[in-house]
Amino acid sequence: MPFLERVAAMSGGNSAFNCVIHGHAGSGKTTLAFSRPGVVGIPIEQGLGVLTADLFPQPRSFDEIMEMLRELASGEHDYTGVVIDAVDGAQELIAKAVCDEHGKRSLADFGFGKGNVYADEKWAQLLRACDFLSKQKQITPILISHSAAVHYDDPVAGTHVRWEPNLGKRQTPVVTAWADVVGFLDREKAAIDKGVDGRTVRTTVATGVRRMFLDDTGSCVAKNRYGLRSELEVPLQNGWAALEALIDDAFNKAAGTADNKEAA
């Protein structure tokens, strides 16, 4: 059958989607992710604090991470989301898996960057498994990452520092392209002057407000495929509900626009 005869109108849908949340230590990434109902966690690092959540055992290898994702894809359960916390911790497990497979002590021992190429394929396997969960099983993968300050050379704005997921130069663009939503979570700060007798020092204090940036402002890596506004105030309790409400609103507006066009 010719491909033109198989063209069909499609929509991205607003059920399961690929999500990356990055931010500084203590910004509330884990709290936000586990406020989503029906999630299970893959705890590459231990960072729950006082939270209570359903967790797999801490994976000791990359193969164990993949096996957990396969069980979510094929097993019987009621989970509708999986949190990988923190996905930047997978780098060490991936490097060990590659070295063990090829009898090397480190990726540098491969020479000519071959170790990194093998690691790239492991990352691709991980993202394909997560993509299968979201597209075929309606299970939302939420990848949590710490943030790293990176000097970025912009031909228009010049050199500046921006916050990126702490995944390195090779994986950050790959994971960002894979995700439907990349949110940078930060605690709002206010500048104050401290001191006496005219001797003051400018410093900052946290206001208690948490904001998620959902569009690339130049200062952080962020994106979304839903036309969401660039900032979202995230409450400490049930923060995920605020994000889902924003996405639902975007789809409702899009559906309304389509209905109006058909009526016209």
Short mmCIF file of C-alpha atoms in Angstrom, two decimals:
data_model
loop_
_atom_site.label_atom_id
_atom_site.label_comp_id
_atom_site.label_asym_id
_atom_site.label_seq_id
_atom_site.Cartn_x
_atom_site.Cartn_y
_atom_site.Cartn_z
CA MET A 1 0.00 0.00 0.00
CA PRO A 2 1.44 3.45 -0.87
CA PHE A 3 2.53 5.50 2.12
CA LEU A 4 0.31 8.46 1.11
CA GLU A 5 -2.76 6.25 1.50
CA ARG A 6 -1.68 5.46 5.06
CA VAL A 7 -1.45 9.09 6.23
CA ALA A 8 -3.68 9.65 9.28
CA ALA A 9 -4.38 12.54 11.63
CA MET A 10 -2.65 11.92 14.97
CA SER A 11 -2.34 13.63 18.33
CA GLY A 12 0.37 13.41 20.96
CA GLY A 13 -2.21 12.67 23.62
CA ASN A 14 -1.88 13.80 27.23
CA SER A 15 -1.72 10.56 29.20
CA ALA A 16 1.82 9.16 29.50
CA PHE A 17 4.81 11.27 28.48
CA ASN A 18 8.59 11.26 28.81
CA CYS A 19 9.72 13.60 31.58
CA VAL A 20 13.08 14.84 32.88
CA ILE A 21 13.35 16.94 36.04
CA HIS A 22 16.68 18.45 36.99
CA GLY A 23 17.69 20.88 39.72
CA HIS A 24 20.04 21.61 42.58
CA ALA A 25 20.38 19.36 45.60
CA GLY A 26 17.47 19.92 47.95
CA SER A 27 15.29 21.69 45.38
CA GLY A 28 12.52 19.10 45.77
CA LYS A 29 12.95 16.99 42.62
CA THR A 30 12.23 13.70 44.36
CA THR A 31 9.30 15.15 46.32
CA LEU A 32 7.77 16.46 43.09
CA ALA A 33 8.20 13.20 41.16
CA PHE A 34 6.79 10.99 43.91
CA SER A 35 3.78 13.27 44.39
CA ARG A 36 2.48 11.75 41.17
CA PRO A 37 -0.04 9.02 42.06
CA GLY A 38 0.72 5.46 41.01
CA VAL A 39 4.50 5.65 40.65
CA VAL A 40 7.21 3.19 41.58
CA GLY A 41 10.82 4.23 42.02
CA ILE A 42 14.15 2.84 40.82
CA PRO A 43 16.44 4.28 43.53
CA ILE A 44 19.88 4.52 41.95
CA GLU A 45 20.68 6.81 44.87
CA GLN A 46 19.02 7.03 48.27
CA GLY A 47 17.26 10.37 48.52
CA LEU A 48 13.70 9.85 49.77
CA GLY A 49 14.23 11.58 53.11
CA VAL A 50 10.93 11.49 55.00
CA LEU A 51 8.92 10.46 51.95
CA THR A 52 7.15 7.11 51.75
CA ALA A 53 7.06 5.49 48.31
CA ASP A 54 7.02 2.16 46.50
CA LEU A 55 10.59 1.31 45.49
CA PHE A 56 12.43 -1.43 43.69
CA PRO A 57 15.60 -2.63 45.45
CA GLN A 58 18.55 -0.34 44.74
CA PRO A 59 20.04 -1.59 41.45
CA ARG A 60 23.62 -2.82 41.64
CA SER A 61 24.16 -2.91 37.88
CA PHE A 62 22.87 -1.51 34.60
CA ASP A 63 21.38 -4.92 33.78
CA GLU A 64 19.27 -4.75 36.93
CA ILE A 65 17.88 -1.35 35.88
CA MET A 66 16.92 -2.80 32.50
CA GLU A 67 15.34 -5.86 34.11
CA MET A 68 13.20 -3.62 36.34
CA LEU A 69 11.98 -1.72 33.27
CA ARG A 70 11.24 -4.99 31.46
CA GLU A 71 9.20 -6.26 34.41
CA LEU A 72 7.19 -3.03 34.40
CA ALA A 73 6.53 -3.54 30.69
CA SER A 74 5.51 -7.19 30.89
CA GLY A 75 4.28 -7.78 34.45
CA GLU A 76 0.87 -7.35 36.02
CA HIS A 77 0.68 -4.26 38.25
CA ASP A 78 -1.21 -1.00 38.75
CA TYR A 79 1.72 1.43 38.34
CA THR A 80 1.27 4.24 35.82
CA GLY A 81 4.64 5.91 36.33
CA VAL A 82 8.26 5.07 37.13
CA VAL A 83 10.79 7.42 38.73
CA ILE A 84 14.50 6.85 38.06
CA ASP A 85 16.26 8.71 40.87
CA ALA A 86 18.80 9.90 39.97
CA VAL A 87 19.46 9.01 36.36
CA ASP A 88 22.89 10.67 36.36
CA GLY A 89 23.88 7.93 38.80
CA ALA A 90 23.37 5.46 35.96
CA GLN A 91 26.55 6.76 34.32
CA GLU A 92 28.74 4.82 36.74
CA LEU A 93 26.70 1.64 36.31
CA ILE A 94 26.80 1.97 32.53
CA ALA A 95 30.56 2.53 32.52
CA LYS A 96 31.03 -0.58 34.69
CA ALA A 97 28.80 -2.65 32.40
CA VAL A 98 30.78 -1.61 29.33
CA CYS A 99 34.12 -2.29 31.02
CA ASP A 100 33.00 -5.68 32.32
CA GLU A 101 31.77 -6.73 28.88
CA HIS A 102 35.08 -5.84 27.22
CA GLY A 103 37.54 -6.65 29.98
CA LYS A 104 38.63 -3.06 30.62
CA ARG A 105 39.21 -1.19 33.86
CA SER A 106 37.84 2.17 32.63
CA LEU A 107 36.34 3.75 29.52
CA ALA A 108 39.64 5.53 28.92
CA ASP A 109 41.35 2.16 28.42
CA PHE A 110 39.47 1.60 25.16
CA GLY A 111 41.24 4.34 23.26
CA PHE A 112 39.91 6.51 20.41
CA GLY A 113 36.69 7.15 22.37
CA LYS A 114 35.36 3.63 21.73
CA GLY A 115 34.37 3.22 25.36
CA ASN A 116 32.10 6.24 25.12
CA VAL A 117 30.53 4.83 21.95
CA TYR A 118 29.69 1.60 23.78
CA ALA A 119 28.27 3.65 26.67
CA ASP A 120 26.13 5.64 24.21
CA GLU A 121 24.44 2.42 23.15
CA LYS A 122 23.64 1.55 26.77
CA TRP A 123 22.02 4.96 27.17
CA ALA A 124 20.05 4.36 23.97
CA GLN A 125 18.81 1.04 25.39
CA LEU A 126 17.67 2.77 28.56
CA LEU A 127 15.78 5.48 26.67
CA ARG A 128 14.19 2.96 24.30
CA ALA A 129 12.93 0.96 27.29
CA CYS A 130 11.47 4.10 28.85
CA ASP A 131 9.94 5.12 25.52
CA PHE A 132 8.27 1.71 25.23
CA LEU A 133 6.71 2.19 28.65
CA SER A 134 5.24 5.57 27.75
CA LYS A 135 4.16 4.83 24.17
CA GLN A 136 3.02 1.22 24.49
CA LYS A 137 2.15 0.77 28.17
CA GLN A 138 0.96 4.27 29.15
CA ILE A 139 3.51 4.39 31.98
CA THR A 140 5.14 7.80 32.44
CA PRO A 141 8.93 7.61 32.93
CA ILE A 142 10.26 10.42 35.14
CA LEU A 143 14.03 10.79 35.04
CA ILE A 144 15.47 12.86 37.90
CA SER A 145 18.90 14.44 37.49
CA HIS A 146 21.08 16.82 39.42
CA SER A 147 22.03 20.02 37.62
CA ALA A 148 25.48 21.12 36.53
CA ALA A 149 26.65 24.64 35.67
CA VAL A 150 28.02 24.59 32.12
CA HIS A 151 29.69 27.39 30.15
CA TYR A 152 27.69 27.71 26.95
CA ASP A 153 28.89 29.49 23.80
CA ASP A 154 25.90 31.10 22.09
CA PRO A 155 26.71 32.81 18.76
CA VAL A 156 23.97 35.37 19.43
CA ALA A 157 24.03 35.94 23.21
CA GLY A 158 27.70 35.16 23.73
CA THR A 159 29.29 32.97 26.38
CA HIS A 160 27.25 32.45 29.53
CA VAL A 161 26.62 29.87 32.24
CA ARG A 162 23.47 27.77 32.21
CA TRP A 163 22.15 24.85 34.25
CA GLU A 164 21.95 21.49 32.49
CA PRO A 165 21.14 17.93 33.56
CA ASN A 166 24.33 16.46 34.98
CA LEU A 167 24.69 13.91 32.18
CA GLY A 168 27.73 15.21 30.31
CA LYS A 169 28.19 16.62 26.84
CA ARG A 170 27.30 13.40 25.05
CA GLN A 171 24.07 12.46 26.86
CA THR A 172 22.49 15.79 27.82
CA PRO A 173 21.35 16.63 24.25
CA VAL A 174 20.23 13.04 23.63
CA VAL A 175 18.11 12.83 26.79
CA THR A 176 16.74 16.34 26.21
CA ALA A 177 15.66 15.46 22.67
CA TRP A 178 14.01 12.24 23.92
CA ALA A 179 11.91 13.98 26.59
CA ASP A 180 8.50 15.55 26.04
CA VAL A 181 9.01 17.73 29.12
CA VAL A 182 12.30 18.88 30.63
CA GLY A 183 11.78 20.94 33.76
CA PHE A 184 14.41 22.83 35.72
CA LEU A 185 13.29 23.05 39.35
CA ASP A 186 14.70 25.87 41.45
CA ARG A 187 14.00 27.61 44.72
CA GLU A 188 13.21 31.29 44.31
CA LYS A 189 15.75 33.60 45.93
CA ALA A 190 15.72 37.25 46.92
CA ALA A 191 18.74 39.52 47.23
CA ILE A 192 19.28 41.19 50.62
CA ASP A 193 22.00 43.33 52.19
CA LYS A 194 23.49 42.14 55.48
CA GLY A 195 25.69 44.24 57.75
CA VAL A 196 25.85 47.25 60.07
CA ASP A 197 27.34 50.73 60.12
CA GLY A 198 27.30 51.07 56.36
CA ARG A 199 29.25 47.87 55.84
CA THR A 200 26.98 45.51 54.02
CA VAL A 201 27.31 42.40 51.94
CA ARG A 202 24.84 41.47 49.22
CA THR A 203 23.60 37.89 49.62
CA THR A 204 20.50 35.86 48.87
CA VAL A 205 17.82 34.09 50.89
CA ALA A 206 15.27 31.51 49.77
CA THR A 207 11.69 32.80 49.64
CA GLY A 208 10.16 29.34 50.07
CA VAL A 209 8.67 29.39 46.56
CA ARG A 210 9.67 26.65 44.12
CA ARG A 211 9.51 27.31 40.40
CA MET A 212 9.83 24.94 37.50
CA PHE A 213 11.10 26.38 34.24
CA LEU A 214 9.54 24.62 31.25
CA ASP A 215 11.09 26.59 28.41
CA ASP A 216 14.71 27.35 27.62
CA THR A 217 15.34 30.84 28.94
CA GLY A 218 19.05 30.71 28.20
CA SER A 219 19.91 30.19 31.86
CA CYS A 220 18.78 26.56 32.00
CA VAL A 221 17.98 23.58 29.79
CA ALA A 222 14.20 23.21 29.70
CA LYS A 223 11.57 22.38 27.08
CA ASN A 224 8.10 21.07 26.49
CA ARG A 225 6.12 19.89 23.47
CA TYR A 226 2.80 21.22 24.71
CA GLY A 227 3.11 24.98 24.39
CA LEU A 228 3.17 25.43 28.17
CA ARG A 229 4.07 28.75 29.75
CA SER A 230 7.73 29.10 30.65
CA GLU A 231 7.33 29.04 34.47
CA LEU A 232 5.21 27.09 36.92
CA GLU A 233 5.02 27.66 40.66
CA VAL A 234 5.22 24.21 42.22
CA PRO A 235 3.57 23.72 45.62
CA LEU A 236 5.40 21.59 48.15
CA GLN A 237 2.41 19.26 48.44
CA ASN A 238 0.97 17.56 45.33
CA GLY A 239 3.29 19.45 43.01
CA TRP A 240 2.74 16.96 40.18
CA ALA A 241 -0.94 17.85 40.07
CA ALA A 242 0.01 21.43 39.16
CA LEU A 243 2.11 20.20 36.22
CA GLU A 244 -0.56 17.81 34.98
CA ALA A 245 -3.23 20.53 35.26
CA LEU A 246 -1.08 22.77 33.08
CA ILE A 247 -0.68 20.03 30.45
CA ASP A 248 -4.39 19.15 30.54
CA ASP A 249 -5.27 22.81 30.04
CA ALA A 250 -2.98 22.99 27.00
CA PHE A 251 -4.68 19.97 25.41
CA ASN A 252 -8.16 21.28 26.22
CA LYS A 253 -7.34 24.57 24.54
CA ALA A 254 -5.95 22.73 21.50
CA ALA A 255 -9.09 20.59 21.30
CA GLY A 256 -11.26 23.70 21.53
CA THR A 257 -9.35 25.35 18.71
CA ALA A 258 -9.78 22.27 16.53
CA ASP A 259 -13.53 22.13 17.26
CA ASN A 260 -13.89 25.81 16.34
CA LYS A 261 -12.13 25.22 13.02
CA GLU A 262 -14.43 22.31 12.21
CA ALA A 263 -17.51 24.37 13.12
CA ALA A 264 -16.32 27.20 10.87
#
